[in-house]
Coordinates of C-alpha atoms in Angstrom, one line a residue:
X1369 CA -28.9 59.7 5.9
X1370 CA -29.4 56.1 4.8
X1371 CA -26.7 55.4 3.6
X1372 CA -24.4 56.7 6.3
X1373 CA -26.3 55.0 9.3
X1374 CA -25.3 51.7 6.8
X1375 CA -21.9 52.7 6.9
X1376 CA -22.2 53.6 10.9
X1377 CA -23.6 50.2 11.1
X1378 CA -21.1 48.3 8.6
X1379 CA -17.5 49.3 10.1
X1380 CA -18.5 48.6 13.8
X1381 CA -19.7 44.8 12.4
X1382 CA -16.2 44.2 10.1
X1383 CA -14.5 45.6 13.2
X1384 CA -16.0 43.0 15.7
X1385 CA -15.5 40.4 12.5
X1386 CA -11.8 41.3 12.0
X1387 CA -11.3 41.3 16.3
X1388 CA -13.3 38.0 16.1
X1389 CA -11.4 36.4 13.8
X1390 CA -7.6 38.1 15.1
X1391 CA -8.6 36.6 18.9
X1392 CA -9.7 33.5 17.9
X1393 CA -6.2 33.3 15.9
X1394 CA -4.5 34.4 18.8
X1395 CA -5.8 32.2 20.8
X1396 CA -5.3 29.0 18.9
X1397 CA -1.5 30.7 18.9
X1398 CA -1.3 31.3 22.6
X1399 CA -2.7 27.6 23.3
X1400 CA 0.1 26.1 21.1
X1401 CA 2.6 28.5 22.6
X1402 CA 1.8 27.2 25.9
X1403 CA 1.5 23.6 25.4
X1404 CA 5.6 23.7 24.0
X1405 CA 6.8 25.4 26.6
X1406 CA 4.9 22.8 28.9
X1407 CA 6.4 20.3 26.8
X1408 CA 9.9 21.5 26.6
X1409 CA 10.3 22.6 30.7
X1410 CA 8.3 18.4 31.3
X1411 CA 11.7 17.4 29.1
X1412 CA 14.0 19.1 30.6
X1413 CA 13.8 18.3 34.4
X1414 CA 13.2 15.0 32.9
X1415 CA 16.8 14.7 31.7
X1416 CA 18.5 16.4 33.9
X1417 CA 16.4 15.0 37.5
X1418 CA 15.4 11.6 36.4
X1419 CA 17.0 8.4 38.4
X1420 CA 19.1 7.0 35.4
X1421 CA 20.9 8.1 32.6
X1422 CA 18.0 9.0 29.4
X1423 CA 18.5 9.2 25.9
X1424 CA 16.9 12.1 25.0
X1425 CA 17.0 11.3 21.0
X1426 CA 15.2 8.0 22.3
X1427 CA 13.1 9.8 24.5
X1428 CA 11.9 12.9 21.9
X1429 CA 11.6 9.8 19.1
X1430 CA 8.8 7.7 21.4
X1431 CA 7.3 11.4 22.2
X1432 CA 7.0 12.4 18.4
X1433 CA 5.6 8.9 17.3
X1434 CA 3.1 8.5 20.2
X1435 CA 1.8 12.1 19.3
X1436 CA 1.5 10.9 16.0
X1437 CA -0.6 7.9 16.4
X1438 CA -3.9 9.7 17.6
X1439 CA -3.8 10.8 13.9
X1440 CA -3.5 8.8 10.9
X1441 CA -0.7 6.4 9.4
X1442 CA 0.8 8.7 6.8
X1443 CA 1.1 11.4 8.8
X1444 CA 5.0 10.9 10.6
X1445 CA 8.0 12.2 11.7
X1446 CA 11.0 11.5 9.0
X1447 CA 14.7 11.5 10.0
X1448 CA 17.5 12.3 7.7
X1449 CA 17.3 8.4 6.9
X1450 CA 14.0 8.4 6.3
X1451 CA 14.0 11.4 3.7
X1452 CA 16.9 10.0 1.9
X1453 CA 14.6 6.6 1.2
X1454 CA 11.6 9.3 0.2
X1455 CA 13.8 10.6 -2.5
X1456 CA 14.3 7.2 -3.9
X1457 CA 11.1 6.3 -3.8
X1458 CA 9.9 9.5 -5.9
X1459 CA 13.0 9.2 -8.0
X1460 CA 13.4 5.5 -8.8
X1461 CA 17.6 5.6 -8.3
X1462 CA 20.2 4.8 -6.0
X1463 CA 23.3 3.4 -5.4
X1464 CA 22.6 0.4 -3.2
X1465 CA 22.7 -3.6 -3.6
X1466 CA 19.9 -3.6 -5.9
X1467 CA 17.5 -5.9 -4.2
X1468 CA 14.2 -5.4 -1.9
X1469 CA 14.7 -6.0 1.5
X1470 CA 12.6 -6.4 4.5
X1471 CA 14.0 -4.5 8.0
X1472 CA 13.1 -6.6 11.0
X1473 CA 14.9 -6.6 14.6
X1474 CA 17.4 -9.0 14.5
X1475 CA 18.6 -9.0 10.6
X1476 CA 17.5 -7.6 7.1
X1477 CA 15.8 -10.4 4.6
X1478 CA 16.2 -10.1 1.1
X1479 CA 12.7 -10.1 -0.5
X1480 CA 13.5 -10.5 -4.2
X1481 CA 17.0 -9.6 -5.7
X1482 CA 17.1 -7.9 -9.0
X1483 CA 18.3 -9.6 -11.7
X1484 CA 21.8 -8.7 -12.7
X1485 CA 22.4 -5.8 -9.9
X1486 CA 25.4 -6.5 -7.3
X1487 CA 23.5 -8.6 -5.1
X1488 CA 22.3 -11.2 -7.6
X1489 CA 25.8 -11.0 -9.1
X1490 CA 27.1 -11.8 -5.5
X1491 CA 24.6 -14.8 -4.7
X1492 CA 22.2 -13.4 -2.8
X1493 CA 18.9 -15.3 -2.7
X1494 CA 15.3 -14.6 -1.3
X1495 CA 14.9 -15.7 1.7
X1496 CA 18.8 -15.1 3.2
X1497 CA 18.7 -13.3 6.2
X1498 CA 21.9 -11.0 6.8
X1499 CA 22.8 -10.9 10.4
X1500 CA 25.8 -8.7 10.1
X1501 CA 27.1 -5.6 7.7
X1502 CA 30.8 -5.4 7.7
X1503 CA 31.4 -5.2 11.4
X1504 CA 27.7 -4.2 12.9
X1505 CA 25.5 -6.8 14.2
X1506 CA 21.8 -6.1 12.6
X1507 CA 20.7 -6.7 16.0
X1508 CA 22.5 -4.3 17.6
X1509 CA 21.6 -1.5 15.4
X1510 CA 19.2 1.2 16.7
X1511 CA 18.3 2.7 13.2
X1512 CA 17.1 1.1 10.3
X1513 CA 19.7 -1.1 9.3
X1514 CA 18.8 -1.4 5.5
X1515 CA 20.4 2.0 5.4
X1516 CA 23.7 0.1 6.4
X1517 CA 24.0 -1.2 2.2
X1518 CA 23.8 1.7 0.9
X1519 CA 26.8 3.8 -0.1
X1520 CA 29.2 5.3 -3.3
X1521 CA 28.8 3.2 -6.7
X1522 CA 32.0 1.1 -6.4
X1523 CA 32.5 0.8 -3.4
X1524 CA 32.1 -3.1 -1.6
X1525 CA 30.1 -3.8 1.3
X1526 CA 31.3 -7.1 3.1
X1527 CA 27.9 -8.9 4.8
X1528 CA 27.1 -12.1 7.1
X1529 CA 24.0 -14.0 5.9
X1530 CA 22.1 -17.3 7.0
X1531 CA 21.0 -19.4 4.5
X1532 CA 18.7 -22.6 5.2
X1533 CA 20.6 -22.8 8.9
X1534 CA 24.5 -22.6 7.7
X1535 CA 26.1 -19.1 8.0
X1536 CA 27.7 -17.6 4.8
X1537 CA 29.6 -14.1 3.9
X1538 CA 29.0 -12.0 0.6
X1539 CA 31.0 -9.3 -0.4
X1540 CA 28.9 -7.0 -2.3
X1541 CA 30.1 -4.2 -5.4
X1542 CA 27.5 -1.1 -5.0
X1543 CA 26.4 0.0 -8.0
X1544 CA 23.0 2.5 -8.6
X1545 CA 20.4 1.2 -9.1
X1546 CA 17.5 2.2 -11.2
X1547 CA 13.9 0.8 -10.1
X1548 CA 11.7 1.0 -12.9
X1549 CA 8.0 2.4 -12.5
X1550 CA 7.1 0.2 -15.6
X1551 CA 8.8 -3.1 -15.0
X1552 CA 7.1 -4.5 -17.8
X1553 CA 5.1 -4.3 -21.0
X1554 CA 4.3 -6.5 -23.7
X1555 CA 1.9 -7.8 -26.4
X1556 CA -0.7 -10.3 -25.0
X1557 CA -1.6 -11.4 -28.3
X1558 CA -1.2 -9.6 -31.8
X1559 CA -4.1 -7.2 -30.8
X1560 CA -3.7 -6.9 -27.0
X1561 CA -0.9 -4.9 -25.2
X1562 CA -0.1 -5.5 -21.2
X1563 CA 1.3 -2.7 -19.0
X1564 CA 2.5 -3.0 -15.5
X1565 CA 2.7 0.2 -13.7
X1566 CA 4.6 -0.6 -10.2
X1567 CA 5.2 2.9 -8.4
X1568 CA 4.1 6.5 -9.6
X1569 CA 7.4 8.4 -9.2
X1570 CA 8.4 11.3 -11.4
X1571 CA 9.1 8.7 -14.3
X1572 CA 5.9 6.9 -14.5
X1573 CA 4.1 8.9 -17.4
X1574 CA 6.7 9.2 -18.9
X1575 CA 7.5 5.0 -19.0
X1576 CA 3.9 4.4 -19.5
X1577 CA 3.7 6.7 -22.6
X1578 CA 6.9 5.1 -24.1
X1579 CA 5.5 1.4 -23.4
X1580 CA 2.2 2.6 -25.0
X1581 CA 3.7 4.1 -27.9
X1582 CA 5.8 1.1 -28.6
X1583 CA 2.9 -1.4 -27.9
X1584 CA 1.2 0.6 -30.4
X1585 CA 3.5 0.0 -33.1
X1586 CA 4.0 -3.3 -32.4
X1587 CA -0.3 -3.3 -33.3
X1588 CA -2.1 -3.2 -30.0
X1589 CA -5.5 -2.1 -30.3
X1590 CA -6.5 -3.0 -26.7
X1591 CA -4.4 -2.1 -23.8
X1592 CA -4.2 -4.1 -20.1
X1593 CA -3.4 -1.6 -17.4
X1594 CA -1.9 -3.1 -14.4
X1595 CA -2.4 -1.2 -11.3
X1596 CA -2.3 -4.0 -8.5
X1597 CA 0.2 -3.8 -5.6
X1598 CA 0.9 -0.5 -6.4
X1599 CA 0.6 1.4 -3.1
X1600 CA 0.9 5.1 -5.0
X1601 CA 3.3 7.8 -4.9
X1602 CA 3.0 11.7 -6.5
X1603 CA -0.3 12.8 -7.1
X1604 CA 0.9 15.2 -10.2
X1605 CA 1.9 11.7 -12.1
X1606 CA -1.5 10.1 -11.2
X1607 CA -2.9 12.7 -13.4
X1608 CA -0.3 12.5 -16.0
X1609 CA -1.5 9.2 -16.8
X1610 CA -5.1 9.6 -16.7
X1611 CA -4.1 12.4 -19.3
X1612 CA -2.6 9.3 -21.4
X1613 CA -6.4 8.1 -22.3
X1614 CA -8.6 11.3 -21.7
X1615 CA -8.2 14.9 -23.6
X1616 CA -7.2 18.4 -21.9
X1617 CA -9.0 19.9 -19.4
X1618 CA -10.4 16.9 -18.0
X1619 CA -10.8 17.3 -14.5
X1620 CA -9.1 14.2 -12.3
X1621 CA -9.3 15.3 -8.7
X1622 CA -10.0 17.6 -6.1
X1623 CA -8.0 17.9 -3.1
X1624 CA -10.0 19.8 0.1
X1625 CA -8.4 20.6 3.0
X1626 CA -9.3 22.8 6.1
X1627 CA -6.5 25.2 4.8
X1628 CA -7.5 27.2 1.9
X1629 CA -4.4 26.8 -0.3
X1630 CA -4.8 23.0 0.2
X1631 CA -8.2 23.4 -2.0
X1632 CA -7.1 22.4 -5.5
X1633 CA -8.6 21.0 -8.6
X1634 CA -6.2 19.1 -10.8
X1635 CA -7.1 18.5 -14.8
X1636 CA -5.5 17.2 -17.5
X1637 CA -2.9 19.8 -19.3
X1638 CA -1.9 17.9 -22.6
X1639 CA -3.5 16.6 -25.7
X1640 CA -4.0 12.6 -25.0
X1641 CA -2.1 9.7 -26.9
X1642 CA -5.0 7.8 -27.4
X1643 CA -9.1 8.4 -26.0
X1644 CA -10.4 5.5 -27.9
X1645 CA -8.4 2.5 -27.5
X1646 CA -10.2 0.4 -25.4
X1647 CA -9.1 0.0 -21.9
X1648 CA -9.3 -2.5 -18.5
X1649 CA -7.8 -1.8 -15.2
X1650 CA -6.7 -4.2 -12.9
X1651 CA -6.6 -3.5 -9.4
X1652 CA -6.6 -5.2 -5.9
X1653 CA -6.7 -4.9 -2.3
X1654 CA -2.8 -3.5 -2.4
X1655 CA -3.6 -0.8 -4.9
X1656 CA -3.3 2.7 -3.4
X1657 CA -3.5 5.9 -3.4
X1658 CA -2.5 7.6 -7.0
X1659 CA -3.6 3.9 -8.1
X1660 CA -6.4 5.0 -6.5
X1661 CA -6.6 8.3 -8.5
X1662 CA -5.9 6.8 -11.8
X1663 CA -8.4 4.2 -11.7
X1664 CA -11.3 6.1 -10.1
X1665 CA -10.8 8.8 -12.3
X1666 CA -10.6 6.3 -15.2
X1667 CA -14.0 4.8 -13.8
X1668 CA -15.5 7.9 -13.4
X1669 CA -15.1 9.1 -16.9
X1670 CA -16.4 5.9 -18.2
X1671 CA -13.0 5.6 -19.7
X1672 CA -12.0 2.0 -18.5
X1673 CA -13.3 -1.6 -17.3
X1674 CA -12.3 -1.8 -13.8
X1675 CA -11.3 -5.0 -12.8
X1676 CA -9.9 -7.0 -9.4
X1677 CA -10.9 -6.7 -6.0
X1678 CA -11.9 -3.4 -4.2
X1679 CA -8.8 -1.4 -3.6
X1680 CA -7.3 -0.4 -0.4
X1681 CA -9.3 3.0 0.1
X1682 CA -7.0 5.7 1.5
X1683 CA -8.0 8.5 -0.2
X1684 CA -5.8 10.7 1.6
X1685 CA -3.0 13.5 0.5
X1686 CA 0.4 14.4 2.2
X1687 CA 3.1 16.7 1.7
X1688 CA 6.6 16.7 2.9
X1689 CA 7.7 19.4 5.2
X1690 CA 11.5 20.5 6.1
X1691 CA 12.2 20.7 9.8
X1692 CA 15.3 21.2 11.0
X1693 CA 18.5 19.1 11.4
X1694 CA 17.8 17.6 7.5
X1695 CA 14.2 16.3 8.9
X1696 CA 11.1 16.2 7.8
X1697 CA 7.7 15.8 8.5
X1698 CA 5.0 14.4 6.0
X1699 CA 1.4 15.6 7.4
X1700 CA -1.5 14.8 5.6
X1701 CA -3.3 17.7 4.3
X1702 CA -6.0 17.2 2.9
X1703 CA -8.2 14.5 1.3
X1704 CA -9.3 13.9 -2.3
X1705 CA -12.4 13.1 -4.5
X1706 CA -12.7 11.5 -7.6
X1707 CA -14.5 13.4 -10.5
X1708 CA -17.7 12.4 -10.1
X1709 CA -17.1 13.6 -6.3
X1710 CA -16.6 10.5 -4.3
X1711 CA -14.1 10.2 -0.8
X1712 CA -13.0 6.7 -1.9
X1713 CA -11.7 6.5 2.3
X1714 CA -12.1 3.4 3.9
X1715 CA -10.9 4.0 7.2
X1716 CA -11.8 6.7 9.2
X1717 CA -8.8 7.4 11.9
X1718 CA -10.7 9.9 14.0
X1719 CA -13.1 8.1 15.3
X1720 CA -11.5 4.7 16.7
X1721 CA -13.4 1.8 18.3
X1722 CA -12.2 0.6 21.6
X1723 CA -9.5 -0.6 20.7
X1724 CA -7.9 2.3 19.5
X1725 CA -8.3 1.2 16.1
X1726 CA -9.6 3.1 13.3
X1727 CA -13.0 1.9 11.9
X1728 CA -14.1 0.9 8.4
X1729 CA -16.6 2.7 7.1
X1730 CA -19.9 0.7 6.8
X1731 CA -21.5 -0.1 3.7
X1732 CA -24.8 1.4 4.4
X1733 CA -23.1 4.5 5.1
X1734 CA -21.5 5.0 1.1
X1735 CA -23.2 7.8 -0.7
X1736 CA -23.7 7.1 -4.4
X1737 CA -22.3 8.8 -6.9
X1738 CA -22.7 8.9 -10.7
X1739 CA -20.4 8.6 -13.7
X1740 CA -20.2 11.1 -16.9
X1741 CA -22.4 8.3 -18.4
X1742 CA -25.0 7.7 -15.5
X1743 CA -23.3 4.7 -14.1
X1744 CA -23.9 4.7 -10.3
X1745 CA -20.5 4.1 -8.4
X1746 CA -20.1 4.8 -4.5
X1747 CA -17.2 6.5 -2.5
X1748 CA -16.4 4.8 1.5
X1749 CA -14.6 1.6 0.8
X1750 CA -11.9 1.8 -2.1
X1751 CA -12.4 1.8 -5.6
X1752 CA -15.3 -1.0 -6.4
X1753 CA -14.2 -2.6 -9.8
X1754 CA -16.8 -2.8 -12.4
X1755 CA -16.6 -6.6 -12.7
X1756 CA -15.5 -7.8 -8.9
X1757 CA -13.8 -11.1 -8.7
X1758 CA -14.4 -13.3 -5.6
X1759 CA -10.9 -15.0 -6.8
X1760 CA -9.2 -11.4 -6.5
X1761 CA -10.1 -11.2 -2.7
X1762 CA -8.1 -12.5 -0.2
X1763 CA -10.0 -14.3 2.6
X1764 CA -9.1 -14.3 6.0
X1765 CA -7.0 -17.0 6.4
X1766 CA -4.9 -16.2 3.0
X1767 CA -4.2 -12.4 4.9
X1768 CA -3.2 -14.6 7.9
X1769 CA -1.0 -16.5 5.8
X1770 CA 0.1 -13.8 4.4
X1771 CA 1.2 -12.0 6.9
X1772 CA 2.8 -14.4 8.9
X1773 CA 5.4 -14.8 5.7
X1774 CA 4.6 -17.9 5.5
X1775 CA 4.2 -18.2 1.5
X1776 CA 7.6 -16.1 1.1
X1777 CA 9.3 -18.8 3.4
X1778 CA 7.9 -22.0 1.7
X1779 CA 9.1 -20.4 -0.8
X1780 CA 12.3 -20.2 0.1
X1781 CA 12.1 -24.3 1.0
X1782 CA 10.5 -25.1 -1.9
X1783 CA 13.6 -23.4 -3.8
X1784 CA 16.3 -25.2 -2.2
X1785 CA 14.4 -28.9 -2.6
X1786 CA 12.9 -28.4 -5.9
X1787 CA 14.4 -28.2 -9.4
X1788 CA 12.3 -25.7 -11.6
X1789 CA 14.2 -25.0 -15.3
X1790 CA 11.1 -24.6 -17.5
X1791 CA 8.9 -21.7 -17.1
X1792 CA 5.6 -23.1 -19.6
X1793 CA 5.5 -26.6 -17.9
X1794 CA 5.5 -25.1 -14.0
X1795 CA 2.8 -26.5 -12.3
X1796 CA 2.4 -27.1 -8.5
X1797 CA 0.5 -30.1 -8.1
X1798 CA -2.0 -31.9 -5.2
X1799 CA 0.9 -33.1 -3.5
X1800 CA 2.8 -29.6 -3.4
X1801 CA -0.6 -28.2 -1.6
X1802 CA -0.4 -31.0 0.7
X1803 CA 3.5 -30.1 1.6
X1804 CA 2.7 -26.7 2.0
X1805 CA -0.4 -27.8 4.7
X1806 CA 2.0 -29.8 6.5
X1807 CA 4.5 -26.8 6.2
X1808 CA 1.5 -25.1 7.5
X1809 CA 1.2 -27.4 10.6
X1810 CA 5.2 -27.5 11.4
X1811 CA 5.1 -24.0 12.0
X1812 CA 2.5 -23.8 14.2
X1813 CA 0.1 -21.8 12.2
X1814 CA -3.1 -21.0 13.8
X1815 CA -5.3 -17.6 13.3
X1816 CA -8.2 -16.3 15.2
X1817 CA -11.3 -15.3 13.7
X1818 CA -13.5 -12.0 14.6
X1819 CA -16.0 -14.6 15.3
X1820 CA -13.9 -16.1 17.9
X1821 CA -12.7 -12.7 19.6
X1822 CA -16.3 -11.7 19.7
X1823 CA -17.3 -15.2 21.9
X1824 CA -14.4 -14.9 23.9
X1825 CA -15.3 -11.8 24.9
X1826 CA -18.8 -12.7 25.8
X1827 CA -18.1 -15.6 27.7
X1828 CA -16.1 -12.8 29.7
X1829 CA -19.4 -10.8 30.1
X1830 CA -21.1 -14.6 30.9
X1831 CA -18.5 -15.3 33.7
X1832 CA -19.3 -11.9 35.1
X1833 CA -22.8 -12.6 35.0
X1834 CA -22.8 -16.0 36.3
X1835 CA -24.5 -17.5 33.6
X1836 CA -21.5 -19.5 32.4
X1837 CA -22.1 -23.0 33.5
X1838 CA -25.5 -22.4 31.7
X1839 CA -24.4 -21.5 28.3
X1840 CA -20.7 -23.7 28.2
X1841 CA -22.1 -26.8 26.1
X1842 CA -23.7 -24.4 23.7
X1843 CA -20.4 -22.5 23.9
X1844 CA -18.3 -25.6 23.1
X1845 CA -20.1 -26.8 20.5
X1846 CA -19.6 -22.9 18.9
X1847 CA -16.3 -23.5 19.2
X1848 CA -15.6 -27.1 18.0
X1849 CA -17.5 -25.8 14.8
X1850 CA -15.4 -23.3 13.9
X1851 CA -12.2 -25.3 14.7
X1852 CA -13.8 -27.2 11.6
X1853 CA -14.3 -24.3 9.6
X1854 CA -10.7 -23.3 10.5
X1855 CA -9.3 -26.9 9.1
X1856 CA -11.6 -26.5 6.3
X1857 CA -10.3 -23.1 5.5
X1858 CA -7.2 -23.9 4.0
X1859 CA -9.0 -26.3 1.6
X1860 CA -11.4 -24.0 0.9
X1861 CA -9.2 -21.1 -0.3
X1862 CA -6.9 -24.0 -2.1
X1863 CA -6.8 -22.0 -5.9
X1864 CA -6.1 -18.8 -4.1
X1865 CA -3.1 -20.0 -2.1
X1866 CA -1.8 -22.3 -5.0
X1867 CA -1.8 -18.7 -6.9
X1868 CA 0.2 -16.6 -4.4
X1869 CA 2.5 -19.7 -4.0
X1870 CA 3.0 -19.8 -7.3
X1871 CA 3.8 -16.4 -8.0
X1872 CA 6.7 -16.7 -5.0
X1873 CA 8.3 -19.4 -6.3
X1874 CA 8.0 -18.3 -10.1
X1875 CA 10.2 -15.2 -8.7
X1876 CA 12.9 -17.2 -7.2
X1877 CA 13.8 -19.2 -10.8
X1878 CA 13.0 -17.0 -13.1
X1879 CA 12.9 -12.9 -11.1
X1880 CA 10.0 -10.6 -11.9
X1881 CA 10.8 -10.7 -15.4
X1882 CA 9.8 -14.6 -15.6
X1883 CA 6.7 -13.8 -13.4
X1884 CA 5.1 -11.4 -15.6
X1885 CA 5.5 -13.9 -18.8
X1886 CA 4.3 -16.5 -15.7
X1887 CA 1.4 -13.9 -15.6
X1888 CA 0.5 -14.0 -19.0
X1889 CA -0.6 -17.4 -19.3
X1890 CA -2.0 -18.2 -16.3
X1891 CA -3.3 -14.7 -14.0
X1892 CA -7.3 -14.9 -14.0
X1893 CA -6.9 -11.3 -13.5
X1894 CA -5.7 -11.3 -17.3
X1895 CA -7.5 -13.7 -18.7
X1896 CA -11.0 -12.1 -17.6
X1897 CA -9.6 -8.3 -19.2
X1898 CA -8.6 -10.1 -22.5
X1899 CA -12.5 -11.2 -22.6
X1900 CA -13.4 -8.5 -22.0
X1901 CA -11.8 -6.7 -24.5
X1902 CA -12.2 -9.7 -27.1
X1903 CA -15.6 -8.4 -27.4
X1904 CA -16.6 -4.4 -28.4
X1905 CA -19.8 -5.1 -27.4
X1906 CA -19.4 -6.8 -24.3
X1907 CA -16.9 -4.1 -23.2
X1908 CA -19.5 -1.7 -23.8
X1909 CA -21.9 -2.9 -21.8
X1910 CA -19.7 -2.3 -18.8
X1911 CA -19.5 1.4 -19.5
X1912 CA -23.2 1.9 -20.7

């Protein structure tokens, strides 16, 4: 009797559970339903009633991206354009003008030609700005006009450049290109082997592994790992090279997701090349993602040093998915945690300030975590290297600097007024800082501070409050002393910009490959892993 009033009891509750569960995803269903066919009617008499002529490409493109900015910054809307450049990123080849270039309204900038690939072998330099491709204005051009040099291996693409004020034409022999995920790799010194690992696309183990093999048998006993500016790329590689220092079955990540089939653990599937050879990391503010992945997991396991500046912290996982018309859509899906279970995240996007902008998450809010060793680490802000160098982060002002381009286009000036022809003896002296401050000044460079924004804002509040004519000495004098700090600043960060300076100009005589031998001999970065490593014990003492 029991046991059937169970049973009488039991299929009315999984009924209600089932009808729960069906309504709520019918509702969910129903909402979305409705909200598109809101949506689509809205676009329709739009087009068809409005005043003037619409685009509705335009029109559906501003809709899609303004949807997309409530979220975060890697979740967006790919055209066929975009998807191509995706592929090459993942793949490493492509039949261009081999050289980075930067988009921007008016014309296309080449970053850094590669050595020896068509647009080197036509002229181009850093710094020239192409204003026109065969017969389109950049200007002119909706889309993104980098897509505009790419085409068939053979074929010539005629383009209009400025260079330092005079106007100059290039024709250009495509050709594909190969962009390697390991640019370079060498010995240090006869115990010490150096790897640079740019991008993780499908051939980064696989480089890695051969530069480590032959590093080996060339007698490297300690390796150098470099990880900086390397914003990321497929998760599945990230734990390919972990693999390359810890044995099978070593978990790496977890991915977790609101959607179940999201939820994935990832661990090592092959025997390692090496789980002794002592190990440092180098990372920085630029390093991303699966750089993220590697070097927490690395950290985690007490396989590596750790060293740089905190990385970027994004800690987030997307996936590609087709639409329709040859587009895509990559939505993050979930997020991931290192193996001792750390969020390394350092922004959250969902809950903003009032700015609209996405907060950092606070210091006193990072949980701590421990590694397989009992070394306490903490997720919230990045990967935190095990030794931290103040040199390795960039301050305010060198950020402002740095994104204003103005290092990239002394560069450039430096270039055309400077004769540079031997790599060991470059040096840029007292007077070459003082050029670039006056370079500084001719361009009008100013920044604002937070501090700054923050009395500005309260002087606002003060004016509203009539309290003004009270607090405006005080308020002056705040002022006037961070104008000095602000003239003091460039000083002040003097060994950090004479570094990024010159690294730039390094590139422009002798290309990447002259900057990593560049690197070598003078990165701090480097020099502080090879003491490290110099010393068993004091590498220890790091991981104990």
């Amino acid at each position: 009797m029991k046991t059937l009033l169970r049973k009488r009891i039991f299929i009315p509750v999984l009924a209600l559970s089932i009808f729960v569960t069906t309504s709520a995803f019918k509702s969910e269903f129903f909402e979305i339903a409705k909200q598109i066919e809101i949506f689509t009617t809205l676009f329709k008499e739009l087009n068809m009633n409005y005043v003037d002529e619409t685009n509705p490409g335009d029109l559906m493109d501003t809709a899609i991206k303004s949807m997309l900015e409530d979220l975060d910054p890697y979740t967006n809307f790919m055209n066929e354009q975009d998807v191509e450049a995706a592929r090459i990123n993942n793949t490493g080849d492509y039949t261009g003008i081999g050289a980075s270039v930067l988009t921007l309204k008016d014309k296309l900038v080449i970053v850094e030609p590669y050595k020896d690939y068509p647009a080197d072998k036509a002229g181009l330099k850093a710094g020239d700005e192409i204003i026109k491709v065969e017969n389109v204005v950049v200007a002119d051009f909706k889309d993104d006009a980098g897509n505009l040099l790419q085409g068939a291996s053979g074929t010539t693409v005629n383009v209009t450049y400025v260079r330092q004020g005079k106007t100059q034409t290039a024709a250009i022999k495509r050709e594909a290109v190969e962009i390697h995920a390991v640019p370079h790799f060498s010995m240090i010194n006869d115990k010490t082997g150096y790897v640079v690992l740019r991008k993780f696309n499908d051939k980064a183990s696989s480089e890695t592994i051969n530069a480590i093999r032959s590093l080996k048998n060339q007698g490297a006993e300690k390796l150098i790992l470099d990880l900086r500016g390397n914003p990321g790329g497929l998760l599945s590689e990230a734990v390919n090279i972990v693999n390359i220092f810890v044995p099978q079955n070593q978990l790496v990540v977890t991915t977790k997701s609101k959607v179940k089939k999201y939820n994935k653990t990832y661990y090592t599937q092959r025997e390692a090349i090496d789980t002794e050879i002592p190990l440092v990391v180098l990372i920085d503010g630029r390093s991303a993602s699966a750089s993220e992945i590697v070097s927490g997991a690395l950290q985690d396991l007490d396989r590596a040093v750790v060293v740089g500046a905190r990385s970027f912290g994004k800690g987030l996982v997307q996936r590609p998915k087709p639409l329709i018309y040859g587009t895509q859509m990559k939505i993050t899906i979930s997020r991931y945690y290192t193996p001792s279970g750390r969020c390394i995240q350092a922004l959250d996007y969902w809950n903003r300030d009032e700015n609209g902008k996405a907060t950092r998450v606070k210091k006193e809010n990072y949980s701590a975590f421990k590694t397989k060793k009992g070394r306490t680490v903490y997720d919230g802000g990045g990967i935190q290297p095990d030794l931290e160098l103040v040199e390795s982060v960039y301050s305010p002002i060198t950020n402002a600097i740095l994104n204003d381009n103005l290092i990239f286009n002394y560069a450039t000036e430096y270039y055309y007024k400077n004769s540079v022809t031997d790599l060991k003896s470059f040096k840029l002296s007292d007077s070459d800082f003082n050029n670039f401050k006056a370079f500084l000044d001719k361009n009008n460079f100013n920044f604002e501070t937070k501090t700054e924004k923050a009395f500005e804002e309260a002087l606002e509040v003060a004016n509203d409050e009539q309290i003004y004519a009270a607090i405006n000495t005080e308020y002056t004098n705040l002022i006037n002393t961070i104008n000095t700090y602000k003239n003091r600043a460039v000083d002040n960060n003097k060994d950090q910009l004479l570094s990024l300076l010159s690294d730039e100009i390094v590139k422009r005589y002798f290309y990447r490959e002259g900057l990593y031998e560049y690197y070598l001999a003078n990165n701090l970065e480097i020099q502080k892993a090879k003491e490290i490593l110099k010393n068993p014990s004091t590498y220890s003492s790091y991981l104990n």
